[in-house]
Short mmCIF file of C-alpha atoms in Angstrom, two decimals:
data_model
loop_
_atom_site.label_atom_id
_atom_site.label_comp_id
_atom_site.label_asym_id
_atom_site.label_seq_id
_atom_site.Cartn_x
_atom_site.Cartn_y
_atom_site.Cartn_z
CA UNK A 1 -51.92 -27.09 -6.32
CA UNK A 2 -50.84 -24.06 -3.70
CA UNK A 3 -48.42 -22.01 -5.31
CA UNK A 4 -45.29 -20.22 -3.36
CA UNK A 5 -44.29 -16.74 -3.26
CA UNK A 6 -40.83 -16.19 -4.82
CA UNK A 7 -39.24 -14.79 -2.29
CA UNK A 8 -41.23 -16.72 0.77
CA UNK A 9 -38.82 -20.40 -0.93
CA UNK A 10 -35.60 -17.70 -0.34
CA UNK A 11 -35.81 -16.60 3.60
CA UNK A 12 -36.96 -20.90 3.45
CA UNK A 13 -34.18 -21.74 2.00
CA UNK A 14 -31.53 -19.20 3.83
CA UNK A 15 -33.24 -20.87 7.46
CA UNK A 16 -32.58 -23.93 6.17
CA UNK A 17 -29.50 -22.94 4.86
CA UNK A 18 -28.68 -20.95 8.63
CA UNK A 19 -28.95 -24.18 10.45
CA UNK A 20 -27.54 -26.98 8.53
CA UNK A 21 -24.03 -25.07 9.08
CA UNK A 22 -25.00 -23.98 12.24
CA UNK A 23 -24.79 -19.69 11.71
CA UNK A 24 -26.92 -17.88 14.28
CA UNK A 25 -26.98 -13.69 14.41
CA UNK A 26 -23.57 -11.80 13.35
CA UNK A 27 -23.64 -10.40 17.70
CA UNK A 28 -22.57 -14.11 18.55
CA UNK A 29 -18.98 -14.00 17.20
CA UNK A 30 -16.81 -15.32 19.95
CA UNK A 31 -14.33 -12.75 21.34
CA UNK A 32 -10.99 -12.58 21.10
CA UNK A 33 -7.86 -11.08 23.16
CA UNK A 34 -4.32 -9.71 21.14
CA UNK A 35 -1.44 -11.93 23.03
CA UNK A 36 2.71 -10.89 23.33
CA UNK A 37 4.43 -11.60 20.50
CA UNK A 38 7.50 -11.04 23.05
CA UNK A 39 11.08 -10.62 21.37
CA UNK A 40 9.63 -10.85 17.60
CA UNK A 41 7.68 -8.60 17.92
CA UNK A 42 9.58 -6.15 16.61
CA UNK A 43 9.96 -8.42 13.49
CA UNK A 44 8.58 -7.60 9.96
CA UNK A 45 9.49 -10.52 9.05
CA UNK A 46 11.09 -13.55 11.72
CA UNK A 47 12.15 -16.53 9.17
CA UNK A 48 15.10 -19.27 8.18
CA UNK A 49 14.73 -18.70 4.73
CA UNK A 50 14.46 -14.79 3.84
CA UNK A 51 13.27 -15.46 -0.13
CA UNK A 52 13.49 -11.82 -2.47
CA UNK A 53 13.10 -13.00 -5.79
CA UNK A 54 12.87 -8.94 -8.17
CA UNK A 55 12.86 -6.24 -7.17
CA UNK A 56 12.98 -4.26 -3.11
CA UNK A 57 11.72 -5.62 0.17
CA UNK A 58 11.34 -2.17 2.15
CA UNK A 59 10.37 -3.50 5.74
CA UNK A 60 9.85 -0.87 8.58
CA UNK A 61 10.83 -2.78 11.77
CA UNK A 62 13.67 -5.52 12.11
CA UNK A 63 13.79 -8.51 9.76
CA UNK A 64 15.79 -11.85 11.05
CA UNK A 65 17.01 -14.78 9.16
CA UNK A 66 19.43 -17.69 9.01
CA UNK A 67 19.65 -18.03 5.00
CA UNK A 68 19.47 -15.54 2.34
CA UNK A 69 18.33 -15.71 -0.94
CA UNK A 70 17.20 -14.83 -4.44
CA UNK A 71 18.61 -11.39 -6.48
CA UNK A 72 16.52 -8.79 -4.96
CA UNK A 73 17.74 -6.35 -2.05
CA UNK A 74 16.07 -4.46 1.11
CA UNK A 75 15.90 -1.76 3.53
CA UNK A 76 14.98 -2.26 7.15
CA UNK A 77 14.26 0.71 9.51
CA UNK A 78 15.43 -1.86 12.87
CA UNK A 79 18.47 -4.24 12.45
CA UNK A 80 19.12 -6.80 10.71
CA UNK A 81 18.90 -9.32 12.68
CA UNK A 82 21.19 -12.79 11.71
CA UNK A 83 20.78 -16.53 13.16
CA UNK A 84 18.09 -14.31 15.71
CA UNK A 85 17.67 -16.19 18.50
CA UNK A 86 16.06 -18.90 20.01
CA UNK A 87 13.98 -16.88 22.17
CA UNK A 88 12.20 -15.23 19.12
CA UNK A 89 9.92 -18.67 18.42
CA UNK A 90 9.84 -19.41 22.04
CA UNK A 91 8.08 -16.72 21.60
CA UNK A 92 6.39 -16.14 18.33
CA UNK A 93 5.31 -20.27 19.41
CA UNK A 94 3.41 -19.30 22.72
CA UNK A 95 1.30 -16.49 20.81
CA UNK A 96 0.30 -18.42 17.99
CA UNK A 97 -0.15 -21.71 20.51
CA UNK A 98 -1.91 -18.32 22.32
CA UNK A 99 -4.36 -17.01 19.05
CA UNK A 100 -5.57 -21.51 18.46
CA UNK A 101 -6.49 -21.39 22.66
CA UNK A 102 -9.40 -19.32 22.25
CA UNK A 103 -12.90 -20.03 21.30
CA UNK A 104 -13.41 -19.41 17.77
CA UNK A 105 -17.36 -19.19 15.39
CA UNK A 106 -17.28 -21.45 12.57
CA UNK A 107 -18.20 -19.76 9.23
CA UNK A 108 -18.06 -23.53 7.82
CA UNK A 109 -15.37 -25.81 5.51
CA UNK A 110 -12.92 -23.92 2.58
CA UNK A 111 -14.63 -20.66 3.44
CA UNK A 112 -14.08 -18.03 1.30
CA UNK A 113 -14.09 -13.76 3.22
CA UNK A 114 -15.80 -10.60 2.58
CA UNK A 115 -17.67 -8.46 3.44
CA UNK A 116 -17.54 -6.08 6.79
CA UNK A 117 -16.42 -8.02 10.21
CA UNK A 118 -16.03 -6.96 13.57
CA UNK A 119 -13.75 -8.26 16.63
CA UNK A 120 -14.26 -11.60 17.46
CA UNK A 121 -12.52 -15.53 16.59
CA UNK A 122 -13.51 -16.23 13.47
CA UNK A 123 -12.50 -20.16 11.55
CA UNK A 124 -12.50 -22.45 8.95
CA UNK A 125 -11.86 -26.13 8.56
CA UNK A 126 -10.41 -25.79 5.78
CA UNK A 127 -8.69 -23.27 3.56
CA UNK A 128 -9.17 -19.19 3.53
CA UNK A 129 -9.69 -17.22 0.60
CA UNK A 130 -9.77 -14.24 -0.63
CA UNK A 131 -11.00 -14.04 -3.71
CA UNK A 132 -9.70 -11.57 -6.83
CA UNK A 133 -9.97 -7.96 -6.30
CA UNK A 134 -11.91 -8.47 -3.11
CA UNK A 135 -12.59 -6.18 -0.48
CA UNK A 136 -13.39 -7.26 3.63
CA UNK A 137 -12.95 -4.96 6.09
CA UNK A 138 -12.64 -4.83 9.78
CA UNK A 139 -14.61 -2.49 11.73
CA UNK A 140 -14.26 -1.49 15.18
CA UNK A 141 -12.36 -1.61 18.05
CA UNK A 142 -11.05 -5.00 18.77
CA UNK A 143 -8.68 -8.80 18.60
CA UNK A 144 -9.29 -10.31 14.92
CA UNK A 145 -8.71 -14.30 14.46
CA UNK A 146 -8.76 -15.36 11.56
CA UNK A 147 -8.25 -19.77 11.48
CA UNK A 148 -7.62 -21.63 9.34
CA UNK A 149 -7.19 -24.91 8.57
CA UNK A 150 -5.79 -25.18 5.09
CA UNK A 151 -4.07 -22.74 3.37
CA UNK A 152 -4.73 -18.28 3.43
CA UNK A 153 -5.04 -17.48 -0.19
CA UNK A 154 -5.88 -13.61 -1.04
CA UNK A 155 -6.64 -12.77 -5.23
CA UNK A 156 -4.32 -10.08 -6.48
CA UNK A 157 -5.35 -6.82 -6.43
CA UNK A 158 -7.83 -7.66 -2.97
CA UNK A 159 -7.99 -5.13 -0.29
CA UNK A 160 -7.83 -5.82 3.88
CA UNK A 161 -9.16 -2.56 5.52
CA UNK A 162 -9.46 -1.64 8.77
CA UNK A 163 -12.65 0.93 9.86
CA UNK A 164 -13.94 3.08 12.82
CA UNK A 165 -10.74 2.16 15.44
CA UNK A 166 -9.74 -0.96 14.55
CA UNK A 167 -5.37 -1.38 14.35
CA UNK A 168 -3.00 -4.05 12.64
CA UNK A 169 -1.97 -4.91 15.35
CA UNK A 170 -5.40 -6.51 16.64
CA UNK A 171 -4.92 -8.71 13.75
CA UNK A 172 -3.90 -11.84 14.07
CA UNK A 173 -4.14 -15.50 11.01
CA UNK A 174 -3.06 -18.56 11.66
CA UNK A 175 -3.06 -20.48 8.94
CA UNK A 176 -1.99 -24.43 8.86
CA UNK A 177 -0.82 -24.48 6.01
CA UNK A 178 1.27 -21.49 3.56
CA UNK A 179 0.00 -18.12 3.13
CA UNK A 180 0.44 -16.42 -0.12
CA UNK A 181 -0.65 -13.09 -0.45
CA UNK A 182 -2.34 -12.01 -3.77
CA UNK A 183 -0.37 -9.31 -6.41
CA UNK A 184 -1.71 -5.31 -5.79
CA UNK A 185 -2.80 -6.37 -2.91
CA UNK A 186 -2.96 -5.25 0.54
CA UNK A 187 -3.11 -7.79 4.11
CA UNK A 188 -2.67 -7.13 7.12
CA UNK A 189 -2.09 -8.18 9.91
CA UNK A 190 0.04 -10.79 11.59
CA UNK A 191 0.17 -13.96 10.08
CA UNK A 192 1.89 -16.96 12.46
CA UNK A 193 1.98 -20.39 10.35
CA UNK A 194 1.65 -22.86 12.36
CA UNK A 195 4.53 -24.36 10.04
CA UNK A 196 4.46 -23.66 6.38
CA UNK A 197 6.44 -20.61 4.52
CA UNK A 198 5.01 -17.81 3.33
CA UNK A 199 4.43 -16.55 -0.37
CA UNK A 200 4.70 -12.75 -1.12
CA UNK A 201 3.22 -11.40 -4.87
CA UNK A 202 4.32 -8.96 -6.58
CA UNK A 203 4.14 -5.76 -4.59
CA UNK A 204 1.89 -6.65 -2.22
CA UNK A 205 1.09 -3.79 0.77
CA UNK A 206 1.71 -5.26 3.74
CA UNK A 207 0.98 -3.53 7.42
CA UNK A 208 1.78 -6.01 9.95
CA UNK A 209 4.12 -8.88 10.63
CA UNK A 210 5.82 -12.02 8.21
CA UNK A 211 6.07 -14.67 11.20
CA UNK A 212 6.63 -18.32 10.65
CA UNK A 213 10.69 -18.86 12.69
CA UNK A 214 11.42 -22.78 10.87
CA UNK A 215 10.70 -21.97 7.66
CA UNK A 216 10.47 -20.08 4.71
CA UNK A 217 9.20 -15.97 3.42
CA UNK A 218 8.83 -15.23 -0.47
CA UNK A 219 8.90 -11.85 -1.65
CA UNK A 220 9.25 -9.59 -4.72
CA UNK A 221 9.04 -5.74 -4.27
CA UNK A 222 7.31 -5.89 -1.55
CA UNK A 223 6.65 -3.32 1.46
CA UNK A 224 6.07 -4.50 4.87
CA UNK A 225 5.17 -2.44 8.07
CA UNK A 226 4.72 -3.59 11.39
CA UNK A 227 4.39 -0.27 12.89
CA UNK A 228 0.53 -0.07 14.59
CA UNK A 229 -2.16 2.14 12.17
CA UNK A 230 -5.66 1.86 13.79
CA UNK A 231 -8.07 3.52 11.96
CA UNK A 232 -9.85 7.30 11.77
CA UNK A 233 -14.05 6.62 14.09
CA UNK A 234 -15.99 7.53 11.80
CA UNK A 235 -18.52 10.50 12.84
CA UNK A 236 -23.17 9.28 13.25
CA UNK A 237 -25.62 12.04 12.83
CA UNK A 238 -28.27 11.48 13.49
CA UNK A 239 -30.29 7.83 12.81
CA UNK A 240 -27.06 6.13 12.91
CA UNK A 241 -26.44 7.20 9.29
CA UNK A 242 -22.69 7.51 8.86
CA UNK A 243 -21.25 10.31 7.36
CA UNK A 244 -17.49 11.38 6.42
CA UNK A 245 -17.44 15.12 5.91
CA UNK A 246 -14.83 16.47 7.71
CA UNK A 247 -11.26 17.45 6.48
CA UNK A 248 -8.11 14.76 7.32
CA UNK A 249 -5.38 16.42 8.84
CA UNK A 250 -2.13 15.32 7.75
CA UNK A 251 1.74 16.30 9.48
CA UNK A 252 5.51 16.06 7.73
CA UNK A 253 7.95 14.87 10.36
CA UNK A 254 11.97 15.22 10.11
CA UNK A 255 15.07 13.34 11.87
CA UNK A 256 18.43 14.26 11.78
CA UNK A 257 21.26 13.04 13.16
CA UNK A 258 24.08 15.07 14.63
CA UNK A 259 26.36 12.69 13.21
CA UNK A 260 25.71 9.82 11.08
CA UNK A 261 28.95 8.43 11.29
CA UNK A 262 31.03 7.06 14.29
CA UNK A 263 33.91 6.43 13.15
CA UNK A 264 36.29 5.53 15.65
CA UNK A 265 33.64 3.32 17.70
CA UNK A 266 30.26 4.47 20.02
CA UNK A 267 29.60 7.84 21.43
CA UNK A 268 26.55 10.05 21.72
CA UNK A 269 24.31 10.92 19.52
CA UNK A 270 21.71 14.19 19.88
CA UNK A 271 18.92 13.57 16.74
CA UNK A 272 16.59 16.60 15.83
CA UNK A 273 13.61 16.39 14.70
CA UNK A 274 11.16 18.61 12.88
CA UNK A 275 7.60 18.57 12.89
CA UNK A 276 5.41 19.81 10.52
CA UNK A 277 1.55 20.98 9.39
CA UNK A 278 1.32 19.79 5.41
CA UNK A 279 -1.71 19.50 5.80
CA UNK A 280 -5.10 22.96 6.36
CA UNK A 281 -6.37 22.28 9.84
CA UNK A 282 -4.90 22.38 13.03
CA UNK A 283 -3.66 19.05 15.03
CA UNK A 284 -4.43 18.80 19.32
CA UNK A 285 -2.69 14.74 20.67
CA UNK A 286 0.64 15.72 18.72
CA UNK A 287 2.99 12.71 19.43
CA UNK A 288 6.54 11.87 19.10
CA UNK A 289 8.28 8.87 19.42
CA UNK A 290 11.03 6.80 18.47
CA UNK A 291 11.98 2.80 18.82
CA UNK A 292 15.29 3.44 19.91
CA UNK A 293 15.70 6.53 21.47
CA UNK A 294 13.48 8.01 24.62
CA UNK A 295 12.51 10.04 25.66
CA UNK A 296 11.77 12.14 23.16
CA UNK A 297 12.04 16.34 24.01
CA UNK A 298 9.89 18.58 23.21
CA UNK A 299 11.43 22.11 22.28
CA UNK A 300 9.46 24.67 20.78
CA UNK A 301 7.25 25.30 17.58
CA UNK A 302 3.95 26.53 19.34
CA UNK A 303 3.81 29.68 18.74
CA UNK A 304 0.43 30.54 20.01
CA UNK A 305 0.34 27.88 23.44
CA UNK A 306 -2.60 26.09 22.48
CA UNK A 307 -1.65 22.88 22.39
CA UNK A 308 -1.71 22.26 18.33
CA UNK A 309 0.06 21.62 15.76
CA UNK A 310 -1.39 24.74 13.51
CA UNK A 311 -0.47 24.86 9.44
CA UNK A 312 1.47 27.87 10.07
CA UNK A 313 3.80 26.35 12.82
CA UNK A 314 6.97 23.49 13.03
CA UNK A 315 7.24 21.73 16.91
CA UNK A 316 11.12 20.64 17.59
CA UNK A 317 12.09 18.24 19.76
CA UNK A 318 14.89 16.15 20.59
CA UNK A 319 16.30 12.88 21.52
CA UNK A 320 20.17 11.57 23.39
CA UNK A 321 21.07 7.94 22.98
CA UNK A 322 24.47 6.74 22.88
CA UNK A 323 25.02 4.57 20.25
CA UNK A 324 27.97 1.82 20.74
CA UNK A 325 26.46 -0.01 17.25
CA UNK A 326 24.61 0.52 13.70
CA UNK A 327 21.95 0.93 13.94
CA UNK A 328 18.55 2.31 12.08
CA UNK A 329 15.97 3.50 14.00
CA UNK A 330 12.29 4.90 13.81
CA UNK A 331 10.91 8.24 14.59
CA UNK A 332 6.89 8.53 14.06
CA UNK A 333 4.83 11.49 14.80
CA UNK A 334 1.02 11.42 14.92
CA UNK A 335 -1.58 14.52 15.16
CA UNK A 336 -5.85 13.60 15.32
CA UNK A 337 -8.14 15.77 14.07
CA UNK A 338 -12.40 15.89 13.34
CA UNK A 339 -11.49 11.81 14.06
CA UNK A 340 -8.52 10.96 11.97
CA UNK A 341 -5.22 10.19 13.27
CA UNK A 342 -2.09 11.34 10.84
CA UNK A 343 0.68 9.75 11.07
CA UNK A 344 4.50 10.08 8.88
CA UNK A 345 8.06 8.62 9.88
CA UNK A 346 11.33 9.07 9.36
CA UNK A 347 14.53 6.49 9.58
CA UNK A 348 17.43 7.98 10.72
CA UNK A 349 21.49 5.41 10.49
CA UNK A 350 23.84 5.94 12.38
CA UNK A 351 27.35 4.28 11.16
CA UNK A 352 29.77 2.49 14.20
CA UNK A 353 33.28 1.85 13.14
CA UNK A 354 33.97 2.69 9.73
CA UNK A 355 34.26 5.83 7.54
CA UNK A 356 31.53 5.63 4.79
CA UNK A 357 28.36 8.50 5.58
CA UNK A 358 25.25 7.00 6.08
CA UNK A 359 22.90 8.13 3.42
CA UNK A 360 19.05 9.87 4.12
CA UNK A 361 16.05 10.86 2.41
CA UNK A 362 12.85 12.75 3.24
CA UNK A 363 9.21 12.65 1.49
CA UNK A 364 6.36 14.76 1.05
CA UNK A 365 3.01 13.04 0.41
CA UNK A 366 0.05 15.58 -0.85
CA UNK A 367 -3.37 15.41 -2.44
CA UNK A 368 -4.67 17.85 -4.46
CA UNK A 369 -8.08 17.22 -1.84
CA UNK A 370 -8.73 15.63 0.95
CA UNK A 371 -12.30 15.50 0.82
CA UNK A 372 -14.41 14.16 -1.45
CA UNK A 373 -18.23 14.52 -2.16
CA UNK A 374 -20.17 11.26 -2.46
CA UNK A 375 -18.66 8.27 -5.15
CA UNK A 376 -15.46 9.91 -5.30
CA UNK A 377 -13.24 11.59 -7.88
CA UNK A 378 -10.34 12.55 -9.63
CA UNK A 379 -6.88 13.17 -6.40
CA UNK A 380 -3.56 13.98 -7.25
CA UNK A 381 -0.93 13.62 -4.93
CA UNK A 382 1.94 15.89 -5.37
CA UNK A 383 5.79 13.85 -4.47
CA UNK A 384 8.07 16.50 -3.03
CA UNK A 385 11.49 15.03 -2.23
CA UNK A 386 14.53 16.08 -0.41
CA UNK A 387 17.77 15.12 0.82
CA UNK A 388 18.55 16.49 4.52
CA UNK A 389 21.64 14.58 4.90
CA UNK A 390 25.01 14.70 3.32
CA UNK A 391 25.77 12.19 1.01
CA UNK A 392 24.26 13.07 -2.75
CA UNK A 393 21.66 10.12 -3.64
CA UNK A 394 21.36 8.07 -7.11
CA UNK A 395 18.87 6.36 -8.36
CA UNK A 396 16.14 8.02 -6.80
CA UNK A 397 12.82 6.52 -6.81
CA UNK A 398 8.75 6.44 -5.81
CA UNK A 399 6.33 4.02 -4.86
CA UNK A 400 2.73 3.89 -3.98
CA UNK A 401 0.49 1.11 -2.67
CA UNK A 402 -2.82 2.82 -3.46
CA UNK A 403 -1.69 5.07 -6.72
CA UNK A 404 -0.10 3.53 -9.48
CA UNK A 405 1.96 4.78 -12.47
CA UNK A 406 4.16 6.64 -10.84
CA UNK A 407 7.39 7.72 -12.78
CA UNK A 408 10.82 6.18 -12.11
CA UNK A 409 14.20 8.85 -12.22
CA UNK A 410 13.79 10.54 -15.89
CA UNK A 411 16.80 11.97 -16.65
CA UNK A 412 17.81 16.10 -16.85
CA UNK A 413 14.45 15.92 -13.92
CA UNK A 414 13.98 19.84 -13.55
CA UNK A 415 14.69 19.73 -9.82
CA UNK A 416 17.90 18.51 -10.48
CA UNK A 417 19.37 21.76 -10.55
CA UNK A 418 23.08 20.44 -11.93
CA UNK A 419 21.50 17.06 -14.61
CA UNK A 420 24.54 15.03 -13.26
CA UNK A 421 21.36 12.65 -12.02
CA UNK A 422 21.69 12.91 -7.46
CA UNK A 423 19.90 13.96 -6.05
CA UNK A 424 22.24 16.80 -3.59
CA UNK A 425 21.01 17.97 0.16
CA UNK A 426 19.68 21.78 -2.29
CA UNK A 427 17.81 20.14 -4.87
CA UNK A 428 13.79 19.37 -4.13
CA UNK A 429 12.50 16.48 -6.58
CA UNK A 430 8.87 16.45 -7.49
CA UNK A 431 6.73 14.00 -8.44
CA UNK A 432 3.46 13.13 -8.98
CA UNK A 433 0.54 10.21 -9.29
CA UNK A 434 -3.35 10.72 -9.89
CA UNK A 435 -5.73 8.08 -9.49
CA UNK A 436 -9.70 7.72 -8.72
CA UNK A 437 -11.16 7.58 -5.37
CA UNK A 438 -14.89 5.87 -4.94
CA UNK A 439 -13.43 5.98 -0.42
CA UNK A 440 -12.21 7.33 2.10
CA UNK A 441 -8.26 6.34 1.62
CA UNK A 442 -4.78 6.38 3.36
CA UNK A 443 -2.15 5.75 1.75
CA UNK A 444 1.42 4.92 1.63
CA UNK A 445 4.42 6.77 -0.63
CA UNK A 446 7.56 5.30 0.29
CA UNK A 447 10.93 6.84 -1.52
CA UNK A 448 14.22 5.30 -2.29
CA UNK A 449 17.59 6.44 -2.80
CA UNK A 450 21.68 4.75 -2.70
CA UNK A 451 24.74 6.06 -1.93
CA UNK A 452 27.77 4.18 -0.54
CA UNK A 453 26.33 1.19 -0.58
CA UNK A 454 23.66 1.95 1.68
CA UNK A 455 19.92 1.70 0.80
CA UNK A 456 17.50 5.11 1.65
CA UNK A 457 13.53 4.86 2.82
CA UNK A 458 11.06 7.45 4.25
CA UNK A 459 6.77 6.70 4.38
CA UNK A 460 4.76 9.42 3.69
CA UNK A 461 0.94 8.73 5.01
CA UNK A 462 -2.48 10.57 3.60
CA UNK A 463 -5.81 10.15 3.83
CA UNK A 464 -7.86 11.32 1.90
CA UNK A 465 -11.81 10.98 2.67
CA UNK A 466 -15.01 10.05 -0.09
CA UNK A 467 -18.18 11.53 1.98
CA UNK A 468 -20.54 8.22 1.45
CA UNK A 469 -24.03 8.87 0.10
CA UNK A 470 -26.80 10.03 1.74
CA UNK A 471 -29.62 7.57 2.33
CA UNK A 472 -33.69 8.04 1.27
CA UNK A 473 -35.68 8.00 4.06
CA UNK A 474 -37.58 4.61 3.84
CA UNK A 475 -39.00 4.24 7.32
CA UNK A 476 -35.78 1.65 8.15
CA UNK A 477 -33.11 1.14 9.02
CA UNK A 478 -30.11 1.36 6.62
CA UNK A 479 -28.71 -1.47 5.11
CA UNK A 480 -25.71 -2.95 6.68
CA UNK A 481 -23.19 -6.01 4.95
CA UNK A 482 -23.82 -8.87 6.82
CA UNK A 483 -20.89 -11.07 7.98
CA UNK A 484 -23.06 -13.92 8.31
CA UNK A 485 -25.42 -13.04 5.42
CA UNK A 486 -21.48 -12.73 3.62
CA UNK A 487 -20.94 -16.47 4.59
CA UNK A 488 -25.26 -17.61 3.57
CA UNK A 489 -24.63 -16.05 0.30
CA UNK A 490 -21.51 -17.99 -0.77
CA UNK A 491 -23.02 -21.21 0.76
CA UNK A 492 -26.37 -21.50 -1.30
CA UNK A 493 -24.06 -19.85 -4.29
CA UNK A 494 -22.10 -23.09 -3.64
CA UNK A 495 -24.87 -25.58 -2.85
CA UNK A 496 -27.35 -24.55 -6.04
CA UNK A 497 -23.56 -23.42 -9.40
#
């Protein structure tokens, strides 16, 4: 009897399954384009019913709903729109039709997503899931569409990550079923179900939007940000091997309105922005924008006139706007260095027509190290929380989407000078959190505080780079993850087991 080598059998099986399930090379993935979201774009959550089960849901962007339920609370940097206008739902539907009208590469039925995906449109005739603890990487600038014929479910502690220029605002999910995100997971993209609900598990970090006008969004102590986040492009050395060996930048912005309260009615408000470099490398292409005020004008601070924000410089900006109703707005500062983009935001509210002083809070997060060797290591994040407003803050807390174990408010904290458990304008409170990183990681710390019946929030992002290990020179190209091979392996596993 003729004997076959084990490798030959494996290769034959793989080839057979490739033809059986219609797979071709990764280069056959069909291209996709990003649609306009119209008036639905500003919303972090757009729904008919918004259910806040437990804790605090922090939303960067607008919040729209008709019915509010649940025992939790929320903070919103933009507008809270009760009974959103029908145009938002129309624009959501137009975007969904555009996404579902684009040609997709079929991944099969009841697909398990894993590994690395390049820009394109991917579909499943059944469900589309990410299992417990799995990381899905979206690599490269372009549009990503994941179209599911059934529900979309992500497991607890699963991660969707951006790499090599991928942007959170170019990622879309269009399930014909409910979307359920597992606890402590990281999700990226705009989710627009055909006609179903969205369930966000405990302590989920979501860069994107939950758009299900006409249906329900349910949250549970989560962070949802509609700000566009773009991953840096990893530099490459000869031979095509990726090598991150440079320090990421870190930027910080504080925004203070000249008037926090216009109790007699609307008026002109000047917003002052202070931008500083809290990292170790100079930044170029520094920009400051505000979602409710334009233009934001540079005033001073570039000491040596080199158009770079150096570590010893503080740049001043100002923008003036007429505020006719209570308005919360968000300023965003960005800067670039060593192939990375640093981002920081600052929120402020101006109250109109009511004699209430809204609170302000500010947090600066700094890692103990910006660059780790191959294999990673321990990082300690220090969070410095201050009050740039006038109303003393109670219930001051910190959360971080990639570092757990942060302490809650500690009575008698060293920064509490008068020991009254209130963060006042002359005080600075510090928190720390330690974690181990094995890959380049950008995480977000969020500070919360309350005063006069209002909640203040501030976000702080930081990137720590981990140098990939150098591969031995074998004469063969480096091993890369492939979407198609991941699918084949899943199909083979399902078939035999």
